[in-house]
mmCIF file of C-alpha atoms in Angstrom:
data_model
loop_
_atom_site.group_PDB
_atom_site.id
_atom_site.type_symbol
_atom_site.label_atom_id
_atom_site.label_comp_id
_atom_site.label_asym_id
_atom_site.label_seq_id
_atom_site.Cartn_x
_atom_site.Cartn_y
_atom_site.Cartn_z
ATOM 1 C CA MET A 1 108.512 -21.672 106.902
ATOM 2 C CA SER A 2 111.112 -21.892 104.180
ATOM 3 C CA ILE A 3 114.814 -22.372 104.935
ATOM 4 C CA GLU A 4 117.811 -20.664 103.432
ATOM 5 C CA ILE A 5 119.724 -23.270 101.480
ATOM 6 C CA SER A 6 123.364 -22.319 102.099
ATOM 7 C CA PRO A 7 126.514 -23.718 103.755
ATOM 8 C CA LYS A 8 125.754 -21.428 106.726
ATOM 9 C CA SER A 9 122.306 -22.852 107.304
ATOM 10 C CA PHE A 10 123.490 -26.423 107.010
ATOM 11 C CA PHE A 11 127.078 -26.969 108.139
ATOM 12 C CA GLU A 12 127.145 -24.415 110.901
ATOM 13 C CA GLN A 13 124.389 -26.255 112.736
ATOM 14 C CA PRO A 14 124.715 -29.582 114.628
ATOM 15 C CA SER A 15 124.139 -32.626 112.411
ATOM 16 C CA VAL A 16 122.369 -35.786 113.305
ATOM 17 C CA ALA A 17 125.608 -37.757 112.902
ATOM 18 C CA ASP A 18 128.736 -37.734 110.732
ATOM 19 C CA MET A 19 127.529 -37.704 107.105
ATOM 20 C CA ARG A 20 128.981 -40.389 104.770
ATOM 21 C CA LEU A 21 128.215 -41.418 101.181
ATOM 22 C CA ILE A 22 128.338 -44.971 99.658
ATOM 23 C CA ALA A 23 128.201 -45.430 95.878
ATOM 24 C CA CYS A 24 126.740 -48.698 94.607
ATOM 25 C CA PRO A 25 128.683 -50.079 91.620
ATOM 26 C CA GLY A 26 127.508 -48.002 88.657
ATOM 27 C CA ALA A 27 126.550 -44.904 90.715
ATOM 28 C CA GLU A 28 130.035 -43.533 91.112
ATOM 29 C CA GLU A 29 129.562 -40.596 88.745
ATOM 30 C CA LEU A 30 126.492 -39.107 90.444
ATOM 31 C CA THR A 31 127.922 -39.866 93.932
ATOM 32 C CA GLY A 32 131.156 -38.053 93.009
ATOM 33 C CA LEU A 33 129.286 -35.010 91.835
ATOM 34 C CA ILE A 34 127.175 -34.891 94.999
ATOM 35 C CA ASP A 35 130.336 -35.250 97.030
ATOM 36 C CA LYS A 36 131.983 -32.264 95.274
ATOM 37 C CA HIS A 37 129.099 -30.006 96.330
ATOM 38 C CA LEU A 38 129.223 -31.299 99.931
ATOM 39 C CA VAL A 39 132.940 -30.797 100.219
ATOM 40 C CA ARG A 40 132.677 -27.248 98.754
ATOM 41 C CA TRP A 41 129.883 -26.238 101.169
ATOM 42 C CA ALA A 42 131.715 -27.792 104.124
ATOM 43 C CA LYS A 43 134.885 -25.851 103.317
ATOM 44 C CA ALA A 44 132.833 -22.598 102.962
ATOM 45 C CA ALA A 45 131.565 -23.195 106.542
ATOM 46 C CA GLY A 46 135.115 -23.827 107.754
ATOM 47 C CA ILE A 47 135.002 -27.618 107.850
ATOM 48 C CA GLU A 48 138.016 -29.172 106.090
ATOM 49 C CA LYS A 49 136.983 -32.425 104.381
ATOM 50 C CA ASP A 50 138.447 -34.115 101.322
ATOM 51 C CA THR A 51 135.565 -36.396 100.715
ATOM 52 C CA PHE A 52 132.443 -37.843 102.344
ATOM 53 C CA ILE A 53 132.554 -41.025 100.274
ATOM 54 C CA ILE A 54 133.311 -44.347 101.877
ATOM 55 C CA SER A 55 135.036 -46.934 99.667
ATOM 56 C CA CYS A 56 133.025 -50.072 98.981
ATOM 57 C CA ASP A 57 132.907 -53.013 96.588
ATOM 58 C CA CYS A 58 130.601 -55.863 95.505
ATOM 59 C CA PRO A 59 133.059 -58.548 94.366
ATOM 60 C CA ARG A 60 131.860 -61.654 92.515
ATOM 61 C CA PHE A 61 132.806 -65.249 93.027
ATOM 62 C CA GLN A 62 133.545 -67.307 89.886
ATOM 63 C CA SER A 63 130.026 -68.804 90.142
ATOM 64 C CA GLY A 64 128.461 -65.351 89.896
ATOM 65 C CA ASP A 65 127.556 -65.155 93.545
ATOM 66 C CA ALA A 66 128.453 -61.748 95.180
ATOM 67 C CA LYS A 67 128.960 -60.052 98.497
ATOM 68 C CA GLY A 68 128.919 -56.483 99.719
ATOM 69 C CA LEU A 69 132.066 -54.963 101.286
ATOM 70 C CA VAL A 70 132.288 -51.567 103.031
ATOM 71 C CA LYS A 71 135.965 -50.695 103.571
ATOM 72 C CA GLU A 72 135.782 -48.213 106.449
ATOM 73 C CA SER A 73 134.095 -48.029 109.815
ATOM 74 C CA VAL A 74 130.577 -46.648 109.705
ATOM 75 C CA ARG A 75 129.625 -46.979 113.379
ATOM 76 C CA GLY A 76 127.409 -44.053 114.364
ATOM 77 C CA ASP A 77 127.431 -42.441 110.924
ATOM 78 C CA ASP A 78 124.550 -41.053 108.898
ATOM 79 C CA ILE A 79 124.894 -43.145 105.754
ATOM 80 C CA PHE A 80 123.516 -42.159 102.297
ATOM 81 C CA ILE A 81 123.705 -45.026 99.752
ATOM 82 C CA VAL A 82 123.387 -43.974 96.061
ATOM 83 C CA VAL A 83 122.249 -46.571 93.524
ATOM 84 C CA ASP A 84 121.519 -46.419 89.800
ATOM 85 C CA PRO A 85 119.279 -49.445 88.870
ATOM 86 C CA GLY A 86 119.364 -48.406 85.209
ATOM 87 C CA ASN A 87 123.157 -48.591 84.640
ATOM 88 C CA TYR A 88 123.422 -51.465 82.163
ATOM 89 C CA SER A 89 127.113 -50.583 81.413
ATOM 90 C CA VAL A 90 128.397 -52.379 84.559
ATOM 91 C CA THR A 91 129.519 -55.922 83.774
ATOM 92 C CA TYR A 92 130.737 -58.972 85.699
ATOM 93 C CA LYS A 93 132.114 -62.391 84.686
ATOM 94 C CA LEU A 94 129.714 -65.321 84.812
ATOM 95 C CA PHE A 95 131.253 -68.659 83.707
ATOM 96 C CA ASN A 96 133.589 -66.649 81.467
ATOM 97 C CA TYR A 97 130.709 -64.760 79.950
ATOM 98 C CA GLU A 98 130.617 -60.908 80.197
ATOM 99 C CA ASN A 99 127.258 -60.341 81.918
ATOM 100 C CA HIS A 100 125.659 -56.851 82.000
ATOM 101 C CA MET A 101 123.971 -55.924 85.256
ATOM 102 C CA SER A 102 120.232 -55.637 85.204
ATOM 103 C CA PRO A 103 118.118 -53.518 87.641
ATOM 104 C CA ASP A 104 117.684 -56.742 89.728
ATOM 105 C CA ASP A 105 121.462 -57.015 90.094
ATOM 106 C CA HIS A 106 121.770 -53.364 91.132
ATOM 107 C CA PHE A 107 119.062 -53.768 93.755
ATOM 108 C CA ALA A 108 120.714 -56.909 95.025
ATOM 109 C CA ASN A 109 123.980 -54.914 95.417
ATOM 110 C CA LEU A 110 122.104 -52.220 97.305
ATOM 111 C CA LYS A 111 120.841 -54.819 99.796
ATOM 112 C CA ARG A 112 124.297 -56.321 100.117
ATOM 113 C CA LEU A 113 125.798 -52.982 101.110
ATOM 114 C CA ILE A 114 122.999 -52.339 103.585
ATOM 115 C CA GLN A 115 123.858 -55.720 105.060
ATOM 116 C CA ALA A 116 127.560 -54.805 105.137
ATOM 117 C CA VAL A 117 126.788 -51.741 107.177
ATOM 118 C CA ALA A 118 125.197 -54.394 109.533
ATOM 119 C CA GLY A 119 123.175 -52.153 111.708
ATOM 120 C CA LYS A 120 126.240 -50.202 112.931
ATOM 121 C CA ALA A 121 125.285 -46.930 111.265
ATOM 122 C CA HIS A 122 123.187 -44.301 113.110
ATOM 123 C CA ARG A 123 120.816 -44.159 110.149
ATOM 124 C CA VAL A 124 120.703 -45.394 106.565
ATOM 125 C CA SER A 125 119.081 -43.436 103.699
ATOM 126 C CA VAL A 126 118.899 -44.522 100.057
ATOM 127 C CA ILE A 127 119.158 -42.154 97.075
ATOM 128 C CA MET A 128 117.585 -44.077 94.220
ATOM 129 C CA PRO A 129 116.894 -41.496 91.473
ATOM 130 C CA SER A 130 115.262 -44.102 89.209
ATOM 131 C CA LEU A 131 112.957 -46.258 91.339
ATOM 132 C CA TYR A 132 113.673 -50.014 91.027
ATOM 133 C CA GLY A 133 110.563 -51.597 89.511
ATOM 134 C CA GLY A 134 108.894 -48.194 89.334
ATOM 135 C CA ARG A 135 107.198 -48.803 86.013
ATOM 136 C CA GLN A 136 105.297 -51.705 87.469
ATOM 137 C CA HIS A 137 103.239 -49.509 89.808
ATOM 138 C CA ARG A 138 99.799 -51.153 89.754
ATOM 139 C CA ARG A 139 98.116 -54.479 89.402
ATOM 140 C CA VAL A 140 95.719 -54.933 86.485
ATOM 141 C CA VAL A 141 95.724 -58.798 86.119
ATOM 142 C CA ARG A 142 97.657 -61.487 87.959
ATOM 143 C CA GLU A 143 101.053 -59.756 88.096
ATOM 144 C CA SER A 144 103.733 -58.766 90.499
ATOM 145 C CA LEU A 145 104.149 -55.379 92.225
ATOM 146 C CA ASP A 146 107.951 -55.221 92.234
ATOM 147 C CA CYS A 147 108.431 -51.606 93.409
ATOM 148 C CA ALA A 148 106.050 -51.990 96.395
ATOM 149 C CA VAL A 149 107.775 -55.151 97.558
ATOM 150 C CA ALA A 150 111.254 -53.605 97.065
ATOM 151 C CA LEU A 151 110.281 -50.654 99.186
ATOM 152 C CA GLN A 152 108.960 -52.939 101.915
ATOM 153 C CA GLU A 153 112.255 -54.967 101.817
ATOM 154 C CA LEU A 154 114.197 -51.772 102.345
ATOM 155 C CA GLN A 155 111.999 -50.710 105.223
ATOM 156 C CA THR A 156 112.444 -54.158 106.836
ATOM 157 C CA MET A 157 116.245 -53.813 106.484
ATOM 158 C CA GLY A 158 116.128 -50.553 108.459
ATOM 159 C CA VAL A 159 116.279 -47.885 105.741
ATOM 160 C CA ARG A 160 114.845 -44.634 107.108
ATOM 161 C CA ASN A 161 114.618 -42.396 104.029
ATOM 162 C CA ILE A 162 114.144 -42.971 100.315
ATOM 163 C CA ILE A 163 114.988 -40.087 97.999
ATOM 164 C CA THR A 164 113.864 -40.515 94.362
ATOM 165 C CA PHE A 165 113.253 -38.252 91.352
ATOM 166 C CA ASP A 166 110.257 -38.102 89.022
ATOM 167 C CA ALA A 167 108.727 -41.410 90.135
ATOM 168 C CA HIS A 168 106.607 -43.053 87.420
ATOM 169 C CA ASP A 169 103.737 -43.084 90.010
ATOM 170 C CA PRO A 170 104.547 -41.527 93.386
ATOM 171 C CA ARG A 171 101.674 -43.483 94.955
ATOM 172 C CA VAL A 172 104.007 -46.506 95.268
ATOM 173 C CA GLN A 173 104.954 -44.821 98.637
ATOM 174 C CA ASN A 174 101.614 -46.154 99.849
ATOM 175 C CA ALA A 175 103.371 -49.491 100.245
ATOM 176 C CA VAL A 176 105.548 -47.994 103.026
ATOM 177 C CA PRO A 177 103.433 -45.291 104.711
ATOM 178 C CA LEU A 178 105.629 -45.143 107.780
ATOM 179 C CA MET A 179 108.907 -44.653 105.904
ATOM 180 C CA SER A 180 110.117 -41.236 104.710
ATOM 181 C CA PHE A 181 109.768 -41.017 100.944
ATOM 182 C CA ASP A 182 110.721 -37.901 99.019
ATOM 183 C CA ASN A 183 109.908 -37.629 95.335
ATOM 184 C CA ALA A 184 111.639 -34.562 93.793
ATOM 185 C CA MET A 185 111.019 -33.097 90.272
ATOM 186 C CA PRO A 186 114.026 -31.513 88.526
ATOM 187 C CA THR A 187 111.789 -28.886 86.880
ATOM 188 C CA TYR A 188 114.003 -25.918 87.778
ATOM 189 C CA GLN A 189 117.197 -27.638 86.578
ATOM 190 C CA VAL A 190 115.561 -28.552 83.311
ATOM 191 C CA LEU A 191 114.386 -25.026 82.576
ATOM 192 C CA LYS A 192 117.744 -23.508 83.613
ATOM 193 C CA SER A 193 119.673 -25.861 81.368
ATOM 194 C CA LEU A 194 117.270 -25.335 78.456
ATOM 195 C CA LEU A 195 117.667 -21.582 78.673
ATOM 196 C CA LYS A 196 121.439 -21.960 78.848
ATOM 197 C CA LYS A 197 121.256 -24.017 75.619
ATOM 198 C CA ASP A 198 118.852 -21.577 73.900
ATOM 199 C CA PRO A 199 118.731 -18.086 75.575
ATOM 200 C CA THR A 200 116.359 -16.879 72.850
ATOM 201 C CA LEU A 201 113.615 -19.262 73.897
ATOM 202 C CA SER A 202 110.368 -17.418 74.604
ATOM 203 C CA PHE A 203 107.749 -18.803 77.032
ATOM 204 C CA ASP A 204 105.093 -16.384 75.813
ATOM 205 C CA LYS A 205 101.802 -18.284 75.588
ATOM 206 C CA GLU A 206 101.320 -17.134 72.003
ATOM 207 C CA LYS A 207 104.656 -18.709 71.028
ATOM 208 C CA PHE A 208 105.064 -21.605 73.487
ATOM 209 C CA THR A 209 102.846 -24.423 74.680
ATOM 210 C CA VAL A 210 103.203 -27.549 76.793
ATOM 211 C CA VAL A 211 101.776 -30.882 75.585
ATOM 212 C CA SER A 212 101.565 -34.073 77.653
ATOM 213 C CA PRO A 213 102.454 -37.222 75.614
ATOM 214 C CA ASP A 214 99.861 -39.250 77.442
ATOM 215 C CA GLU A 215 97.442 -39.154 80.372
ATOM 216 C CA GLY A 216 100.024 -40.653 82.764
ATOM 217 C CA ALA A 217 102.347 -37.665 82.317
ATOM 218 C CA MET A 218 99.730 -34.990 82.856
ATOM 219 C CA ASN A 219 100.840 -33.935 86.352
ATOM 220 C CA ARG A 220 104.400 -33.067 85.425
ATOM 221 C CA ASN A 221 103.229 -31.215 82.292
ATOM 222 C CA MET A 222 100.528 -29.376 84.186
ATOM 223 C CA TYR A 223 103.311 -28.141 86.551
ATOM 224 C CA PHE A 224 105.486 -26.905 83.668
ATOM 225 C CA SER A 225 102.489 -25.114 82.058
ATOM 226 C CA SER A 226 101.490 -23.547 85.390
ATOM 227 C CA VAL A 227 104.926 -22.187 86.323
ATOM 228 C CA LEU A 228 105.566 -20.955 82.760
ATOM 229 C CA GLY A 229 102.072 -19.396 82.379
ATOM 230 C CA CYS A 230 101.362 -21.134 79.089
ATOM 231 C CA ASN A 231 98.620 -23.415 77.721
ATOM 232 C CA LEU A 232 98.492 -27.169 78.002
ATOM 233 C CA GLY A 233 97.406 -29.844 75.552
ATOM 234 C CA MET A 234 97.638 -33.617 75.699
ATOM 235 C CA PHE A 235 97.645 -36.881 73.729
ATOM 236 C CA TYR A 236 95.932 -40.003 74.842
ATOM 237 C CA LYS A 237 96.904 -43.454 73.675
ATOM 238 C CA ARG A 238 94.267 -45.441 71.880
ATOM 239 C CA ARG A 239 95.161 -49.080 72.542
ATOM 240 C CA ASP A 240 94.112 -52.444 71.133
ATOM 241 C CA TYR A 241 92.784 -54.258 74.239
ATOM 242 C CA THR A 242 92.284 -57.434 72.276
ATOM 243 C CA ARG A 243 95.980 -58.160 72.118
ATOM 244 C CA VAL A 244 99.024 -58.183 74.415
ATOM 245 C CA VAL A 245 102.450 -57.534 72.954
ATOM 246 C CA ASN A 246 105.549 -57.480 75.254
ATOM 247 C CA GLY A 247 103.343 -57.508 78.263
ATOM 248 C CA ARG A 248 101.052 -54.633 77.297
ATOM 249 C CA ASN A 249 98.263 -53.670 74.968
ATOM 250 C CA PRO A 250 99.781 -52.165 71.762
ATOM 251 C CA ILE A 251 99.083 -48.477 70.974
ATOM 252 C CA VAL A 252 96.884 -48.023 67.881
ATOM 253 C CA ALA A 253 97.131 -44.196 67.646
ATOM 254 C CA HIS A 254 97.942 -41.054 69.632
ATOM 255 C CA GLU A 255 94.927 -38.754 69.657
ATOM 256 C CA TYR A 256 95.492 -35.000 70.368
ATOM 257 C CA LEU A 257 93.350 -32.872 72.673
ATOM 258 C CA GLY A 258 94.145 -29.124 72.843
ATOM 259 C CA GLU A 259 94.485 -25.871 71.032
ATOM 260 C CA SER A 260 96.313 -25.265 67.765
ATOM 261 C CA VAL A 261 100.095 -25.587 67.990
ATOM 262 C CA GLU A 262 100.723 -23.934 64.610
ATOM 263 C CA GLY A 263 103.791 -21.673 64.630
ATOM 264 C CA LYS A 264 104.596 -22.520 68.271
ATOM 265 C CA THR A 265 107.410 -24.113 70.260
ATOM 266 C CA VAL A 266 106.036 -27.248 71.932
ATOM 267 C CA PHE A 267 107.510 -28.715 75.068
ATOM 268 C CA ILE A 268 106.807 -32.402 75.883
ATOM 269 C CA ALA A 269 107.727 -33.781 79.286
ATOM 270 C CA ASP A 270 107.822 -37.418 80.272
ATOM 271 C CA ASP A 271 109.697 -39.474 82.909
ATOM 272 C CA ILE A 272 111.420 -41.937 80.543
ATOM 273 C CA ILE A 273 112.565 -42.248 76.953
ATOM 274 C CA ALA A 274 112.945 -45.928 76.417
ATOM 275 C CA SER A 275 112.731 -46.928 72.725
ATOM 276 C CA GLY A 276 111.424 -43.418 72.034
ATOM 277 C CA GLU A 277 108.791 -44.561 69.549
ATOM 278 C CA SER A 278 105.903 -42.907 71.470
ATOM 279 C CA MET A 279 107.793 -39.611 71.837
ATOM 280 C CA LEU A 280 108.761 -39.567 68.151
ATOM 281 C CA GLU A 281 105.183 -40.411 67.042
ATOM 282 C CA VAL A 282 103.833 -37.580 69.243
ATOM 283 C CA ALA A 283 106.501 -35.189 67.850
ATOM 284 C CA SER A 284 105.653 -36.168 64.288
ATOM 285 C CA ASN A 285 101.982 -35.613 64.937
ATOM 286 C CA LEU A 286 102.714 -32.139 66.338
ATOM 287 C CA LYS A 287 104.919 -31.319 63.364
ATOM 288 C CA GLU A 288 102.135 -32.178 60.981
ATOM 289 C CA ARG A 289 99.923 -29.785 62.941
ATOM 290 C CA GLY A 290 102.320 -26.950 62.213
ATOM 291 C CA ALA A 291 104.519 -26.780 65.331
ATOM 292 C CA THR A 292 107.795 -24.863 64.667
ATOM 293 C CA ASN A 293 110.081 -26.363 67.269
ATOM 294 C CA ILE A 294 109.544 -29.419 69.445
ATOM 295 C CA ILE A 295 111.520 -29.993 72.622
ATOM 296 C CA ALA A 296 111.294 -33.419 74.295
ATOM 297 C CA ASN A 297 112.138 -33.718 77.989
ATOM 298 C CA ALA A 298 112.724 -37.016 79.860
ATOM 299 C CA THR A 299 114.194 -37.304 83.297
ATOM 300 C CA PHE A 300 115.668 -40.708 82.434
ATOM 301 C CA PRO A 301 117.038 -40.691 78.817
ATOM 302 C CA LEU A 302 117.526 -44.467 78.304
ATOM 303 C CA PHE A 303 117.324 -44.686 74.431
ATOM 304 C CA THR A 304 117.055 -48.473 74.543
ATOM 305 C CA SER A 305 116.867 -48.747 70.749
ATOM 306 C CA GLY A 306 119.805 -46.437 70.033
ATOM 307 C CA LEU A 307 120.040 -42.873 68.771
ATOM 308 C CA GLU A 308 119.648 -43.293 65.044
ATOM 309 C CA LYS A 309 115.895 -42.586 65.017
ATOM 310 C CA PHE A 310 116.418 -39.413 67.007
ATOM 311 C CA ASP A 311 119.285 -38.264 64.748
ATOM 312 C CA LYS A 312 116.938 -38.661 61.798
ATOM 313 C CA ALA A 313 114.085 -36.854 63.577
ATOM 314 C CA VAL A 314 116.376 -33.876 64.351
ATOM 315 C CA ALA A 315 117.736 -33.898 60.744
ATOM 316 C CA ASP A 316 114.148 -33.906 59.418
ATOM 317 C CA GLY A 317 113.186 -31.029 61.660
ATOM 318 C CA THR A 318 110.676 -33.161 63.662
ATOM 319 C CA LEU A 319 112.658 -32.600 66.930
ATOM 320 C CA THR A 320 114.775 -29.577 68.014
ATOM 321 C CA TYR A 321 116.143 -30.717 71.445
ATOM 322 C CA VAL A 322 115.938 -33.611 73.759
ATOM 323 C CA VAL A 323 116.502 -32.706 77.420
ATOM 324 C CA GLY A 324 117.587 -35.403 79.904
ATOM 325 C CA THR A 325 119.315 -35.604 83.282
ATOM 326 C CA ASN A 326 122.380 -37.278 84.785
ATOM 327 C CA LEU A 327 120.264 -39.164 87.292
ATOM 328 C CA THR A 328 120.859 -42.408 85.393
ATOM 329 C CA TYR A 329 123.551 -43.767 83.083
ATOM 330 C CA ARG A 330 123.607 -42.156 79.655
ATOM 331 C CA MET A 331 125.390 -43.849 76.748
ATOM 332 C CA PRO A 332 128.572 -41.937 75.876
ATOM 333 C CA GLU A 333 127.385 -41.351 72.314
ATOM 334 C CA LEU A 334 124.390 -39.451 73.619
ATOM 335 C CA LEU A 335 126.543 -36.873 75.307
ATOM 336 C CA THR A 336 128.197 -36.068 71.996
ATOM 337 C CA ARG A 337 124.927 -35.150 70.252
ATOM 338 C CA ASP A 338 124.396 -31.394 69.745
ATOM 339 C CA TRP A 339 120.611 -31.884 70.053
ATOM 340 C CA TYR A 340 120.948 -33.394 73.507
ATOM 341 C CA VAL A 341 120.784 -31.128 76.644
ATOM 342 C CA ASP A 342 122.270 -32.872 79.690
ATOM 343 C CA VAL A 343 120.955 -31.548 82.977
ATOM 344 C CA ASP A 344 123.100 -31.878 86.082
ATOM 345 C CA VAL A 345 120.855 -32.655 89.117
ATOM 346 C CA SER A 346 123.675 -33.480 91.551
ATOM 347 C CA LYS A 347 123.415 -30.192 93.382
ATOM 348 C CA TYR A 348 119.690 -30.769 93.948
ATOM 349 C CA ALA A 349 120.464 -34.221 95.397
ATOM 350 C CA ALA A 350 123.198 -32.761 97.597
ATOM 351 C CA TYR A 351 120.625 -30.380 99.140
ATOM 352 C CA PHE A 352 118.610 -33.341 100.187
ATOM 353 C CA VAL A 353 121.591 -35.056 101.744
ATOM 354 C CA VAL A 354 122.624 -32.077 103.922
ATOM 355 C CA ALA A 355 119.017 -31.162 104.870
ATOM 356 C CA LEU A 356 118.271 -34.743 106.028
ATOM 357 C CA ASN A 357 121.670 -34.939 107.827
ATOM 358 C CA HIS A 358 120.705 -31.850 109.812
ATOM 359 C CA ASP A 359 117.018 -32.862 110.315
ATOM 360 C CA MET A 360 115.957 -29.744 108.470
ATOM 361 C CA SER A 361 112.810 -29.319 106.306
ATOM 362 C CA VAL A 362 113.060 -30.260 102.700
ATOM 363 C CA SER A 363 109.806 -28.545 101.726
ATOM 364 C CA SER A 364 111.569 -25.573 100.088
ATOM 365 C CA ILE A 365 113.837 -27.993 98.175
ATOM 366 C CA ILE A 366 110.949 -30.013 96.808
ATOM 367 C CA ASP A 367 108.999 -26.931 95.708
ATOM 368 C CA PRO A 368 111.340 -24.828 93.516
ATOM 369 C CA LEU A 369 108.617 -22.295 92.524
ATOM 370 C CA LYS A 370 110.554 -19.270 93.872
ATOM 371 C CA LYS A 371 113.724 -20.234 92.023
ATOM 372 C CA ILE A 372 111.787 -20.718 88.787
ATOM 373 C CA GLU A 373 110.081 -17.350 89.227
ATOM 374 C CA ASN A 374 113.500 -15.737 89.728
ATOM 375 C CA LEU A 375 114.938 -17.558 86.702
ATOM 376 C CA LEU A 376 112.151 -16.235 84.492
ATOM 377 C CA ALA A 377 112.199 -12.729 85.949
ATOM 378 C CA ASN A 378 115.901 -12.382 85.346
ATOM 379 C CA ARG A 379 115.298 -12.934 81.606
ATOM 380 C CA LYS A 380 113.002 -9.966 81.239
#
């Protein structure tokens, strides 16, 4: 049975415990946006609250050692800790060097703040939009399984719920089968933002098609093609298994499987744009095949090699838009680009917070099919 997602259905019912948010260093932006939604919904239900955020800090000693510090009482509260393992813009002093925080540092800070809560909270949940170690999701040779071990660490520390978005491989939850693990896909938010950017966009199957950039991204692209009622194609990566470069077998070529894309708008969805080389090669291949417009979508727009290659691709007509979310840190320059569509997913995350705080079902939140159908119907 689906639930009505509204202030009435949430805040006018008894909660598990008082709801509080904690932002790990680097996750303040997303936490602040989530808090604004919660405050607005609470006020609509007659509950006056200025903020749900608890002040915290992770100060460093001169040697680089750190500690977690929560600055208010949390006894009996329902705590939601937000962390962004990908925020490389956060720095600290290490022997007078300016050191940028790595995902390892962010995960360590998360554990420090869980320790600072010290078992006094009624319940601790972690909102980790980009899963720490999530790209290392399986063992092929003698190698570590970082994400699985991290999840087991959190479970041992007493974390009850993990909320993540577009996990590289959701099967990592097999490492903690007894812990609540919710993997949400921002499909509706992406389509809504894309239509706001380009209201003329047609999803007619004769004009629009979805293409998966590789076999690993098939599930998310199958979902897009299913809800939009259009066809699906895919690329597979032909690799050189005789060599290992930067820890992986290098890609020799991207081979296309699917119908003709000539004269069509092509939508490519993936979880991460890192250097962007694979996405640009796929886009270039599709352009050579006669695609009119190419829209790239990545939940986590990292752009680890900068934006110049994408600026050139847009100028050359190879790419039309790149759609990304605010679930991780985006470099300030990216937000100034006209070709970039920034998707705000904070309201979606806020739904999870209030639903869990009231022990209500999140099934209707995870499956946004009705909202997507209404979005598409209202355009006709």
